[in-house]
Amino acid sequence: EACFTLIDNLKMILNLANLGDSKSLIIHPYSSQYVNFPQEQRDNLSDPCLLRFSVGIEHPDDICEDLDRALEMTQA
């Protein structure tokens, strides 16, 4: 639940699995990449509390600000 709250509160970082992009991206592999795998295999490949984050070419301060704001929302 916290993973989705964080993703939902990001403004600049996109919820996409688009490898090779220059934008910052975030995905929840357990519910996206591995959703069609059998449960046992899915549990071995990922963790429901894991997010995959790919840093893009945006200014580091903007990336940190977006993450900070979204993280604060997960703790509210």
GROMACS .gro file of N, CA and C in nm:
model
  228
    1GLU      N    1   0.082  -0.119   0.000
    1GLU     CA    2   0.000   0.000   0.000
    1GLU      C    3   0.087   0.126   0.000
    2ALA      N    4   0.194   0.125   0.080
    2ALA     CA    5   0.283   0.240   0.086
    2ALA      C    6   0.350   0.266  -0.049
    3CYS      N    7   0.383   0.159  -0.122
    3CYS     CA    8   0.444   0.175  -0.255
    3CYS      C    9   0.352   0.252  -0.348
    4PHE      N   10   0.225   0.217  -0.348
    4PHE     CA   11   0.129   0.284  -0.437
    4PHE      C   12   0.100   0.426  -0.392
    5THR      N   13   0.101   0.451  -0.262
    5THR     CA   14   0.083   0.587  -0.212
    5THR      C   15   0.199   0.674  -0.259
    6LEU      N   16   0.321   0.622  -0.250
    6LEU     CA   17   0.437   0.697  -0.296
    6LEU      C   18   0.427   0.725  -0.445
    7ILE      N   19   0.399   0.624  -0.525
    7ILE     CA   20   0.389   0.641  -0.670
    7ILE      C   21   0.280   0.742  -0.705
    8ASP      N   22   0.166   0.733  -0.640
    8ASP     CA   23   0.054   0.822  -0.669
    8ASP      C   24   0.085   0.968  -0.636
    9ASN      N   25   0.179   0.991  -0.546
    9ASN     CA   26   0.210   1.128  -0.504
    9ASN      C   27   0.332   1.187  -0.574
   10LEU      N   28   0.392   1.115  -0.666
   10LEU     CA   29   0.501   1.170  -0.745
   10LEU      C   30   0.443   1.259  -0.854
   11LYS      N   31   0.506   1.371  -0.878
   11LYS     CA   32   0.459   1.465  -0.980
   11LYS      C   33   0.544   1.460  -1.107
   12MET      N   34   0.675   1.451  -1.091
   12MET     CA   35   0.766   1.454  -1.204
   12MET      C   36   0.809   1.313  -1.246
   13ILE      N   37   0.835   1.228  -1.150
   13ILE     CA   38   0.881   1.092  -1.176
   13ILE      C   39   0.762   1.011  -1.225
   14LEU      N   40   0.777   0.949  -1.340
   14LEU     CA   41   0.666   0.879  -1.405
   14LEU      C   42   0.658   0.733  -1.366
   15ASN      N   43   0.538   0.680  -1.358
   15ASN     CA   44   0.514   0.540  -1.328
   15ASN      C   45   0.509   0.464  -1.461
   16LEU      N   46   0.626   0.434  -1.515
   16LEU     CA   47   0.638   0.366  -1.644
   16LEU      C   48   0.754   0.267  -1.640
   17ALA      N   49   0.743   0.163  -1.718
   17ALA     CA   50   0.853   0.068  -1.736
   17ALA      C   51   0.906   0.085  -1.877
   18ASN      N   52   0.974   0.195  -1.900
   18ASN     CA   53   1.021   0.230  -2.033
   18ASN      C   54   1.173   0.239  -2.031
   19LEU      N   55   1.240   0.126  -2.047
   19LEU     CA   56   1.385   0.122  -2.041
   19LEU      C   57   1.447   0.209  -2.148
   20GLY      N   58   1.556   0.274  -2.114
   20GLY     CA   59   1.628   0.355  -2.209
   20GLY      C   60   1.576   0.496  -2.223
   21ASP      N   61   1.481   0.534  -2.141
   21ASP     CA   62   1.427   0.671  -2.149
   21ASP      C   63   1.518   0.765  -2.071
   22SER      N   64   1.511   0.893  -2.101
   22SER     CA   65   1.593   0.991  -2.030
   22SER      C   66   1.520   1.052  -1.911
   23LYS      N   67   1.395   1.013  -1.890
   23LYS     CA   68   1.315   1.063  -1.777
   23LYS      C   69   1.332   0.971  -1.656
   24SER      N   70   1.312   1.026  -1.538
   24SER     CA   71   1.311   0.944  -1.417
   24SER      C   72   1.183   0.863  -1.414
   25LEU      N   73   1.197   0.734  -1.384
   25LEU     CA   74   1.084   0.642  -1.387
   25LEU      C   75   1.079   0.558  -1.260
   26ILE      N   76   0.960   0.514  -1.225
   26ILE     CA   77   0.943   0.426  -1.110
   26ILE      C   78   0.834   0.324  -1.142
   27ILE      N   79   0.855   0.200  -1.102
   27ILE     CA   80   0.753   0.097  -1.119
   27ILE      C   81   0.750   0.006  -0.996
   28HIS      N   82   0.642  -0.065  -0.982
   28HIS     CA   83   0.624  -0.165  -0.878
   28HIS      C   84   0.627  -0.301  -0.948
   29PRO      N   85   0.747  -0.364  -0.956
   29PRO     CA   86   0.762  -0.488  -1.033
   29PRO      C   87   0.666  -0.599  -0.993
   30TYR      N   88   0.640  -0.613  -0.865
   30TYR     CA   89   0.555  -0.722  -0.816
   30TYR      C   90   0.417  -0.719  -0.881
   31SER      N   91   0.363  -0.599  -0.902
   31SER     CA   92   0.228  -0.588  -0.958
   31SER      C   93   0.229  -0.552  -1.107
   32SER      N   94   0.346  -0.542  -1.166
   32SER     CA   95   0.351  -0.508  -1.308
   32SER      C   96   0.429  -0.612  -1.387
   33GLN      N   97   0.558  -0.616  -1.371
   33GLN     CA   98   0.641  -0.709  -1.448
   33GLN      C   99   0.607  -0.856  -1.420
   34TYR      N  100   0.577  -0.887  -1.297
   34TYR     CA  101   0.560  -1.027  -1.257
   34TYR      C  102   0.415  -1.067  -1.231
   35VAL      N  103   0.321  -0.983  -1.269
   35VAL     CA  104   0.181  -1.005  -1.237
   35VAL      C  105   0.125  -1.135  -1.296
   36ASN      N  106   0.176  -1.179  -1.408
   36ASN     CA  107   0.124  -1.301  -1.473
   36ASN      C  108   0.202  -1.426  -1.437
   37PHE      N  109   0.300  -1.414  -1.350
   37PHE     CA  110   0.378  -1.531  -1.308
   37PHE      C  111   0.301  -1.608  -1.201
   38PRO      N  112   0.326  -1.738  -1.191
   38PRO     CA  113   0.267  -1.814  -1.078
   38PRO      C  114   0.314  -1.753  -0.946
   39GLN      N  115   0.229  -1.757  -0.845
   39GLN     CA  116   0.256  -1.690  -0.717
   39GLN      C  117   0.392  -1.726  -0.658
   40GLU      N  118   0.429  -1.853  -0.658
   40GLU     CA  119   0.556  -1.894  -0.598
   40GLU      C  120   0.675  -1.831  -0.673
   41GLN      N  121   0.669  -1.833  -0.804
   41GLN     CA  122   0.775  -1.774  -0.884
   41GLN      C  123   0.779  -1.622  -0.867
   42ARG      N  124   0.663  -1.563  -0.862
   42ARG     CA  125   0.651  -1.419  -0.840
   42ARG      C  126   0.714  -1.378  -0.708
   43ASP      N  127   0.687  -1.456  -0.602
   43ASP     CA  128   0.743  -1.428  -0.471
   43ASP      C  129   0.894  -1.445  -0.469
   44ASN      N  130   0.947  -1.535  -0.551
   44ASN     CA  131   1.092  -1.556  -0.558
   44ASN      C  132   1.162  -1.446  -0.638
   45LEU      N  133   1.092  -1.385  -0.731
   45LEU     CA  134   1.152  -1.285  -0.818
   45LEU      C  135   1.143  -1.142  -0.766
   46SER      N  136   1.045  -1.117  -0.682
   46SER     CA  137   1.024  -0.980  -0.636
   46SER      C  138   0.965  -0.978  -0.497
   47ASP      N  139   0.951  -0.860  -0.444
   47ASP     CA  140   0.896  -0.839  -0.311
   47ASP      C  141   0.787  -0.732  -0.324
   48PRO      N  142   0.673  -0.751  -0.259
   48PRO     CA  143   0.566  -0.652  -0.270
   48PRO      C  144   0.606  -0.513  -0.221
   49CYS      N  145   0.713  -0.503  -0.143
   49CYS     CA  146   0.757  -0.374  -0.089
   49CYS      C  147   0.870  -0.311  -0.172
   50LEU      N  148   0.899  -0.368  -0.287
   50LEU     CA  149   1.010  -0.321  -0.370
   50LEU      C  150   0.961  -0.230  -0.482
   51LEU      N  151   1.030  -0.118  -0.500
   51LEU     CA  152   1.006  -0.030  -0.613
   51LEU      C  153   1.134  -0.025  -0.697
   52ARG      N  154   1.118  -0.017  -0.827
   52ARG     CA  155   1.233  -0.002  -0.917
   52ARG      C  156   1.235   0.143  -0.964
   53PHE      N  157   1.346   0.210  -0.938
   53PHE     CA  158   1.360   0.352  -0.969
   53PHE      C  159   1.475   0.372  -1.066
   54SER      N  160   1.449   0.441  -1.174
   54SER     CA  161   1.549   0.472  -1.275
   54SER      C  162   1.566   0.624  -1.280
   55VAL      N  163   1.687   0.671  -1.251
   55VAL     CA  164   1.714   0.815  -1.247
   55VAL      C  165   1.736   0.866  -1.388
   56GLY      N  166   1.666   0.972  -1.422
   56GLY     CA  167   1.679   1.034  -1.553
   56GLY      C  168   1.773   1.153  -1.552
   57ILE      N  169   1.755   1.240  -1.649
   57ILE     CA  170   1.847   1.354  -1.665
   57ILE      C  171   1.793   1.484  -1.606
   58GLU      N  172   1.682   1.476  -1.533
   58GLU     CA  173   1.630   1.595  -1.468
   58GLU      C  174   1.732   1.645  -1.364
   59HIS      N  175   1.714   1.767  -1.322
   59HIS     CA  176   1.804   1.823  -1.221
   59HIS      C  177   1.792   1.741  -1.092
   60PRO      N  178   1.905   1.705  -1.030
   60PRO     CA  179   1.900   1.623  -0.908
   60PRO      C  180   1.813   1.683  -0.798
   61ASP      N  181   1.813   1.815  -0.784
   61ASP     CA  182   1.730   1.879  -0.681
   61ASP      C  183   1.582   1.855  -0.708
   62ASP      N  184   1.542   1.857  -0.834
   62ASP     CA  185   1.401   1.832  -0.870
   62ASP      C  186   1.361   1.689  -0.840
   63ILE      N  187   1.450   1.595  -0.869
   63ILE     CA  188   1.423   1.454  -0.840
   63ILE      C  189   1.409   1.433  -0.690
   64CYS      N  190   1.502   1.488  -0.614
   64CYS     CA  191   1.498   1.473  -0.468
   64CYS      C  192   1.373   1.538  -0.408
   65GLU      N  193   1.336   1.654  -0.460
   65GLU     CA  194   1.217   1.723  -0.411
   65GLU      C  195   1.091   1.640  -0.437
   66ASP      N  196   1.082   1.581  -0.555
   66ASP     CA  197   0.967   1.498  -0.588
   66ASP      C  198   0.960   1.376  -0.497
   67LEU      N  199   1.073   1.311  -0.477
   67LEU     CA  200   1.077   1.193  -0.388
   67LEU      C  201   1.046   1.232  -0.243
   68ASP      N  202   1.105   1.340  -0.197
   68ASP     CA  203   1.080   1.385  -0.058
   68ASP      C  204   0.932   1.411  -0.034
   69ARG      N  205   0.868   1.483  -0.127
   69ARG     CA  206   0.725   1.515  -0.112
   69ARG      C  207   0.641   1.387  -0.109
   70ALA      N  208   0.670   1.295  -0.201
   70ALA     CA  209   0.593   1.171  -0.207
   70ALA      C  210   0.618   1.083  -0.083
   71LEU      N  211   0.741   1.081  -0.035
   71LEU     CA  212   0.771   1.002   0.086
   71LEU      C  213   0.699   1.058   0.208
   72GLU      N  214   0.692   1.190   0.215
   72GLU     CA  215   0.619   1.253   0.327
   72GLU      C  216   0.471   1.210   0.326
   73MET      N  217   0.415   1.197   0.208
   73MET     CA  218   0.274   1.156   0.195
   73MET      C  219   0.253   1.011   0.239
   74THR      N  220   0.355   0.928   0.225
   74THR     CA  221   0.340   0.788   0.267
   74THR      C  222   0.344   0.775   0.419
   75GLN      N  223   0.400   0.873   0.485
   75GLN     CA  224   0.410   0.870   0.631
   75GLN      C  225   0.293   0.942   0.699
   76ALA      N  226   0.211   1.008   0.620
   76ALA     CA  227   0.098   1.084   0.677
   76ALA      C  228  -0.013   0.994   0.722
   0.00000   0.00000   0.00000
